[in-house]
């Protein structure tokens, strides 16, 4: 798939933050009104000074896997809170360029606008790949929310001041929630509905992300054991 390289990654910390501020001005929270045909999930895993990015493409209706691609590369940046996307996007884009499918929506294991500058990986990456995106995080990053009902499908908006920046979503009854946010070109309701569509019996994590996560773990283990992958 094509990548529109909107900026380089040879950047100072101050330049990274300025890019985030500029991208935030162009975020579109708009309804996704058609039924997706194919979607994909993205996850990354780290080992030593490297990372592996995996993209799993699924048929939206059947939730069957169509394609899986990955890329392994060295990490260019140390981890800096709020700037994780600059560490992960270059490796993700290399995997994206290997993909033959043309997914309608992209799910990321990470945040979208649920971010101090509103530009988590799901949002930032959307400008490179020109796709609607959704962020699904396993842990709470920022913002406040009301106590959540224990029933499956319950959710509460996450606020930063008066601004809604995401939702905490209970995907299974009496299990820990996930944190859902708009990446770009969808609404929060779209993001919640599409997330619940991919919830199976096996996990609180939507299957589109869970399968990518399983692949990153498998590939990382194989690489660490010096197996051919």
mmCIF file of C-alpha atoms in Angstrom:
data_model
loop_
_atom_site.group_PDB
_atom_site.id
_atom_site.type_symbol
_atom_site.label_atom_id
_atom_site.label_comp_id
_atom_site.label_asym_id
_atom_site.label_seq_id
_atom_site.Cartn_x
_atom_site.Cartn_y
_atom_site.Cartn_z
ATOM 1 C CA UNK A 1 0.000 0.000 0.000
ATOM 2 C CA UNK A 2 1.056 3.555 -0.725
ATOM 3 C CA UNK A 3 2.517 5.815 1.970
ATOM 4 C CA UNK A 4 2.406 9.605 1.814
ATOM 5 C CA UNK A 5 5.513 10.617 3.750
ATOM 6 C CA UNK A 6 4.312 13.894 5.241
ATOM 7 C CA UNK A 7 7.510 14.451 7.254
ATOM 8 C CA UNK A 8 10.873 12.844 7.945
ATOM 9 C CA UNK A 9 11.777 11.177 11.236
ATOM 10 C CA UNK A 10 15.164 12.802 11.726
ATOM 11 C CA UNK A 11 13.734 15.236 14.245
ATOM 12 C CA UNK A 12 14.425 16.989 17.508
ATOM 13 C CA UNK A 13 11.950 16.699 20.369
ATOM 14 C CA UNK A 14 10.768 20.286 19.830
ATOM 15 C CA UNK A 15 10.132 19.557 16.148
ATOM 16 C CA UNK A 16 8.106 16.463 17.029
ATOM 17 C CA UNK A 17 5.817 18.464 19.276
ATOM 18 C CA UNK A 18 5.368 21.144 16.625
ATOM 19 C CA UNK A 19 4.364 18.471 14.103
ATOM 20 C CA UNK A 20 1.776 17.173 16.564
ATOM 21 C CA UNK A 21 0.328 20.651 17.029
ATOM 22 C CA UNK A 22 0.061 21.129 13.254
ATOM 23 C CA UNK A 23 -1.501 17.699 12.632
ATOM 24 C CA UNK A 24 -4.037 18.236 15.407
ATOM 25 C CA UNK A 25 -5.474 21.152 13.421
ATOM 26 C CA UNK A 26 -6.372 18.767 10.573
ATOM 27 C CA UNK A 27 -8.111 15.990 12.513
ATOM 28 C CA UNK A 28 -11.586 15.248 11.144
ATOM 29 C CA UNK A 29 -14.141 13.750 13.521
ATOM 30 C CA UNK A 30 -16.766 12.836 10.946
ATOM 31 C CA UNK A 31 -19.253 9.940 10.639
ATOM 32 C CA UNK A 32 -18.171 6.824 8.772
ATOM 33 C CA UNK A 33 -21.515 6.068 7.142
ATOM 34 C CA UNK A 34 -20.868 3.036 4.921
ATOM 35 C CA UNK A 35 -20.325 -0.565 5.960
ATOM 36 C CA UNK A 36 -16.605 -1.440 5.961
ATOM 37 C CA UNK A 37 -15.618 -4.366 3.765
ATOM 38 C CA UNK A 38 -12.139 -4.969 5.116
ATOM 39 C CA UNK A 39 -10.311 -3.559 8.123
ATOM 40 C CA UNK A 40 -6.898 -4.132 9.640
ATOM 41 C CA UNK A 41 -5.302 -4.165 13.077
ATOM 42 C CA UNK A 42 -1.798 -2.935 13.910
ATOM 43 C CA UNK A 43 0.427 -3.907 16.824
ATOM 44 C CA UNK A 44 4.130 -3.561 17.634
ATOM 45 C CA UNK A 45 6.376 -5.486 20.010
ATOM 46 C CA UNK A 46 9.889 -4.666 21.201
ATOM 47 C CA UNK A 47 12.982 -6.752 21.845
ATOM 48 C CA UNK A 48 16.541 -5.577 22.466
ATOM 49 C CA UNK A 49 16.945 -2.490 20.236
ATOM 50 C CA UNK A 50 14.446 -3.677 17.628
ATOM 51 C CA UNK A 51 10.707 -3.817 17.087
ATOM 52 C CA UNK A 52 8.336 -5.852 14.958
ATOM 53 C CA UNK A 53 5.203 -4.309 13.447
ATOM 54 C CA UNK A 54 2.351 -6.597 12.404
ATOM 55 C CA UNK A 55 -0.720 -5.772 10.325
ATOM 56 C CA UNK A 56 -3.597 -8.265 10.204
ATOM 57 C CA UNK A 57 -6.301 -7.657 7.590
ATOM 58 C CA UNK A 58 -9.781 -9.095 8.156
ATOM 59 C CA UNK A 59 -13.076 -9.270 6.340
ATOM 60 C CA UNK A 60 -15.405 -7.061 8.374
ATOM 61 C CA UNK A 61 -18.522 -9.219 7.995
ATOM 62 C CA UNK A 62 -16.969 -12.646 8.571
ATOM 63 C CA UNK A 63 -14.020 -11.569 10.754
ATOM 64 C CA UNK A 64 -11.823 -13.968 8.811
ATOM 65 C CA UNK A 65 -8.164 -13.115 8.241
ATOM 66 C CA UNK A 66 -7.319 -12.127 4.664
ATOM 67 C CA UNK A 67 -3.673 -11.099 4.935
ATOM 68 C CA UNK A 68 -0.905 -10.743 7.512
ATOM 69 C CA UNK A 69 2.279 -8.726 6.959
ATOM 70 C CA UNK A 70 5.102 -7.668 9.241
ATOM 71 C CA UNK A 71 8.347 -5.738 9.344
ATOM 72 C CA UNK A 72 11.285 -5.954 11.751
ATOM 73 C CA UNK A 73 13.640 -3.016 12.172
ATOM 74 C CA UNK A 74 15.894 -1.157 14.571
ATOM 75 C CA UNK A 75 14.361 1.457 16.863
ATOM 76 C CA UNK A 76 15.412 5.000 16.022
ATOM 77 C CA UNK A 77 14.277 6.796 19.188
ATOM 78 C CA UNK A 78 14.213 6.204 22.914
ATOM 79 C CA UNK A 79 10.770 6.149 24.480
ATOM 80 C CA UNK A 80 9.472 9.618 25.342
ATOM 81 C CA UNK A 81 5.953 9.907 26.842
ATOM 82 C CA UNK A 82 3.610 11.555 24.353
ATOM 83 C CA UNK A 83 5.998 10.990 21.432
ATOM 84 C CA UNK A 84 5.697 7.210 21.077
ATOM 85 C CA UNK A 85 4.290 7.511 17.547
ATOM 86 C CA UNK A 86 7.610 8.849 16.251
ATOM 87 C CA UNK A 87 9.231 5.638 17.483
ATOM 88 C CA UNK A 88 6.646 3.261 16.052
ATOM 89 C CA UNK A 89 5.342 4.803 12.832
ATOM 90 C CA UNK A 90 8.515 4.295 10.716
ATOM 91 C CA UNK A 91 8.409 0.542 11.388
ATOM 92 C CA UNK A 92 4.651 0.357 10.871
ATOM 93 C CA UNK A 93 4.954 2.135 7.506
ATOM 94 C CA UNK A 94 7.462 -0.435 6.252
ATOM 95 C CA UNK A 95 4.929 -3.166 7.013
ATOM 96 C CA UNK A 96 2.157 -1.095 5.398
ATOM 97 C CA UNK A 97 4.136 -0.848 2.161
ATOM 98 C CA UNK A 98 4.262 -4.666 1.993
ATOM 99 C CA UNK A 99 0.492 -5.044 2.232
ATOM 100 C CA UNK A 100 -1.546 -6.009 -0.834
ATOM 101 C CA UNK A 101 -4.987 -5.414 0.698
ATOM 102 C CA UNK A 102 -6.724 -2.043 0.768
ATOM 103 C CA UNK A 103 -8.522 -1.876 4.140
ATOM 104 C CA UNK A 104 -11.279 0.635 4.757
ATOM 105 C CA UNK A 105 -10.442 1.301 8.414
ATOM 106 C CA UNK A 106 -7.284 0.772 10.466
ATOM 107 C CA UNK A 107 -7.292 -0.144 14.167
ATOM 108 C CA UNK A 108 -4.174 0.561 16.222
ATOM 109 C CA UNK A 109 -3.121 -0.955 19.529
ATOM 110 C CA UNK A 110 -2.668 2.497 21.049
ATOM 111 C CA UNK A 111 -4.344 5.868 21.307
ATOM 112 C CA UNK A 112 -5.797 8.315 18.824
ATOM 113 C CA UNK A 113 -6.899 11.716 20.107
ATOM 114 C CA UNK A 114 -6.777 10.281 23.643
ATOM 115 C CA UNK A 115 -3.429 12.018 23.957
ATOM 116 C CA UNK A 116 -2.143 15.258 25.550
ATOM 117 C CA UNK A 117 -1.694 16.853 22.109
ATOM 118 C CA UNK A 118 -4.524 14.806 20.491
ATOM 119 C CA UNK A 119 -2.064 12.990 18.221
ATOM 120 C CA UNK A 120 -1.464 9.425 19.354
ATOM 121 C CA UNK A 121 -0.271 6.796 16.895
ATOM 122 C CA UNK A 122 -3.746 6.123 15.449
ATOM 123 C CA UNK A 123 -4.174 9.801 14.630
ATOM 124 C CA UNK A 124 -0.618 10.491 13.514
ATOM 125 C CA UNK A 125 -0.436 7.460 11.219
ATOM 126 C CA UNK A 126 -3.705 8.362 9.491
ATOM 127 C CA UNK A 127 -2.023 11.270 7.717
ATOM 128 C CA UNK A 128 0.621 8.946 6.223
ATOM 129 C CA UNK A 129 -1.801 6.254 5.044
ATOM 130 C CA UNK A 130 -4.871 8.387 4.201
ATOM 131 C CA UNK A 131 -7.293 6.092 6.052
ATOM 132 C CA UNK A 132 -9.891 6.396 8.806
ATOM 133 C CA UNK A 133 -8.312 5.145 12.031
ATOM 134 C CA UNK A 134 -9.298 4.033 15.540
ATOM 135 C CA UNK A 135 -7.193 3.703 18.678
ATOM 136 C CA UNK A 136 -7.690 0.837 21.164
ATOM 137 C CA UNK A 137 -5.542 1.044 24.294
ATOM 138 C CA UNK A 138 -5.356 -1.529 27.092
ATOM 139 C CA UNK A 139 -4.407 0.988 29.771
ATOM 140 C CA UNK A 140 -5.574 4.445 30.811
ATOM 141 C CA UNK A 141 -3.301 7.258 29.589
ATOM 142 C CA UNK A 142 -4.975 10.611 30.248
ATOM 143 C CA UNK A 143 -8.367 12.105 31.044
ATOM 144 C CA UNK A 144 -11.090 11.459 33.602
ATOM 145 C CA UNK A 145 -14.287 9.411 33.478
ATOM 146 C CA UNK A 146 -17.182 8.284 35.652
ATOM 147 C CA UNK A 147 -17.332 4.857 37.269
ATOM 148 C CA UNK A 148 -18.185 2.270 34.648
ATOM 149 C CA UNK A 149 -21.060 -0.208 34.756
ATOM 150 C CA UNK A 150 -19.870 -3.839 34.903
ATOM 151 C CA UNK A 151 -22.081 -5.015 32.019
ATOM 152 C CA UNK A 152 -20.731 -5.833 28.559
ATOM 153 C CA UNK A 153 -21.072 -2.899 26.173
ATOM 154 C CA UNK A 154 -21.148 -0.247 28.891
ATOM 155 C CA UNK A 155 -19.048 2.839 28.301
ATOM 156 C CA UNK A 156 -18.313 6.277 29.712
ATOM 157 C CA UNK A 157 -16.823 9.242 27.918
ATOM 158 C CA UNK A 158 -13.293 10.271 28.832
ATOM 159 C CA UNK A 159 -12.832 14.001 29.348
ATOM 160 C CA UNK A 160 -9.933 16.403 29.306
ATOM 161 C CA UNK A 161 -11.632 19.392 30.881
ATOM 162 C CA UNK A 162 -14.866 19.774 28.922
ATOM 163 C CA UNK A 163 -13.566 17.997 25.815
ATOM 164 C CA UNK A 164 -14.485 14.376 25.070
ATOM 165 C CA UNK A 165 -11.287 12.660 23.951
ATOM 166 C CA UNK A 166 -12.319 9.002 24.098
ATOM 167 C CA UNK A 167 -14.355 6.410 25.947
ATOM 168 C CA UNK A 168 -13.702 3.656 28.447
ATOM 169 C CA UNK A 169 -15.521 0.557 27.154
ATOM 170 C CA UNK A 170 -16.438 -2.673 28.955
ATOM 171 C CA UNK A 171 -16.164 -5.288 26.219
ATOM 172 C CA UNK A 172 -16.946 -8.253 28.488
ATOM 173 C CA UNK A 173 -19.000 -8.401 31.682
ATOM 174 C CA UNK A 174 -16.903 -8.034 34.843
ATOM 175 C CA UNK A 175 -13.585 -7.702 33.000
ATOM 176 C CA UNK A 176 -11.175 -4.788 32.726
ATOM 177 C CA UNK A 177 -12.231 -2.220 30.110
ATOM 178 C CA UNK A 178 -10.377 -0.920 27.069
ATOM 179 C CA UNK A 179 -9.848 2.710 26.109
ATOM 180 C CA UNK A 180 -11.243 3.686 22.720
ATOM 181 C CA UNK A 181 -10.571 6.867 20.797
ATOM 182 C CA UNK A 182 -11.015 8.428 17.397
ATOM 183 C CA UNK A 183 -7.889 8.347 15.313
ATOM 184 C CA UNK A 184 -9.160 10.307 12.341
ATOM 185 C CA UNK A 185 -12.171 10.458 9.986
ATOM 186 C CA UNK A 186 -14.557 8.532 12.253
ATOM 187 C CA UNK A 187 -16.744 9.465 15.222
ATOM 188 C CA UNK A 188 -16.375 8.088 18.722
ATOM 189 C CA UNK A 189 -19.641 6.206 18.231
ATOM 190 C CA UNK A 190 -18.197 4.618 15.072
ATOM 191 C CA UNK A 191 -15.121 3.613 17.049
ATOM 192 C CA UNK A 192 -17.197 2.051 19.837
ATOM 193 C CA UNK A 193 -19.509 0.194 17.442
ATOM 194 C CA UNK A 194 -16.677 -1.179 15.300
ATOM 195 C CA UNK A 195 -14.731 -2.218 18.389
ATOM 196 C CA UNK A 196 -17.673 -4.181 19.794
ATOM 197 C CA UNK A 197 -18.184 -5.823 16.394
ATOM 198 C CA UNK A 198 -14.801 -7.530 16.816
ATOM 199 C CA UNK A 199 -15.266 -8.694 20.398
ATOM 200 C CA UNK A 200 -15.300 -12.487 20.636
ATOM 201 C CA UNK A 201 -15.518 -14.894 23.544
ATOM 202 C CA UNK A 202 -11.768 -15.254 23.952
ATOM 203 C CA UNK A 203 -10.701 -11.786 25.043
ATOM 204 C CA UNK A 204 -11.629 -8.262 26.119
ATOM 205 C CA UNK A 205 -9.484 -7.060 23.200
ATOM 206 C CA UNK A 206 -11.182 -6.821 19.791
ATOM 207 C CA UNK A 207 -10.150 -9.704 17.568
ATOM 208 C CA UNK A 208 -8.700 -7.379 14.939
ATOM 209 C CA UNK A 209 -6.127 -6.211 17.520
ATOM 210 C CA UNK A 210 -5.804 -9.530 19.370
ATOM 211 C CA UNK A 211 -4.652 -11.360 16.249
ATOM 212 C CA UNK A 212 -2.020 -8.708 15.533
ATOM 213 C CA UNK A 213 -0.873 -8.964 19.153
ATOM 214 C CA UNK A 214 -0.593 -12.758 18.927
ATOM 215 C CA UNK A 215 1.535 -12.429 15.798
ATOM 216 C CA UNK A 216 3.883 -9.864 17.347
ATOM 217 C CA UNK A 217 4.449 -12.168 20.329
ATOM 218 C CA UNK A 218 5.060 -15.159 18.069
ATOM 219 C CA UNK A 219 7.488 -13.280 15.830
ATOM 220 C CA UNK A 220 9.370 -11.721 18.738
ATOM 221 C CA UNK A 221 9.829 -15.127 20.347
ATOM 222 C CA UNK A 222 11.017 -16.655 17.086
ATOM 223 C CA UNK A 223 13.530 -13.865 16.511
ATOM 224 C CA UNK A 224 14.867 -14.100 20.055
ATOM 225 C CA UNK A 225 15.334 -17.825 19.546
ATOM 226 C CA UNK A 226 17.181 -17.138 16.271
ATOM 227 C CA UNK A 227 14.588 -18.909 14.183
ATOM 228 C CA UNK A 228 13.885 -17.915 10.595
ATOM 229 C CA UNK A 229 10.756 -15.740 10.323
#
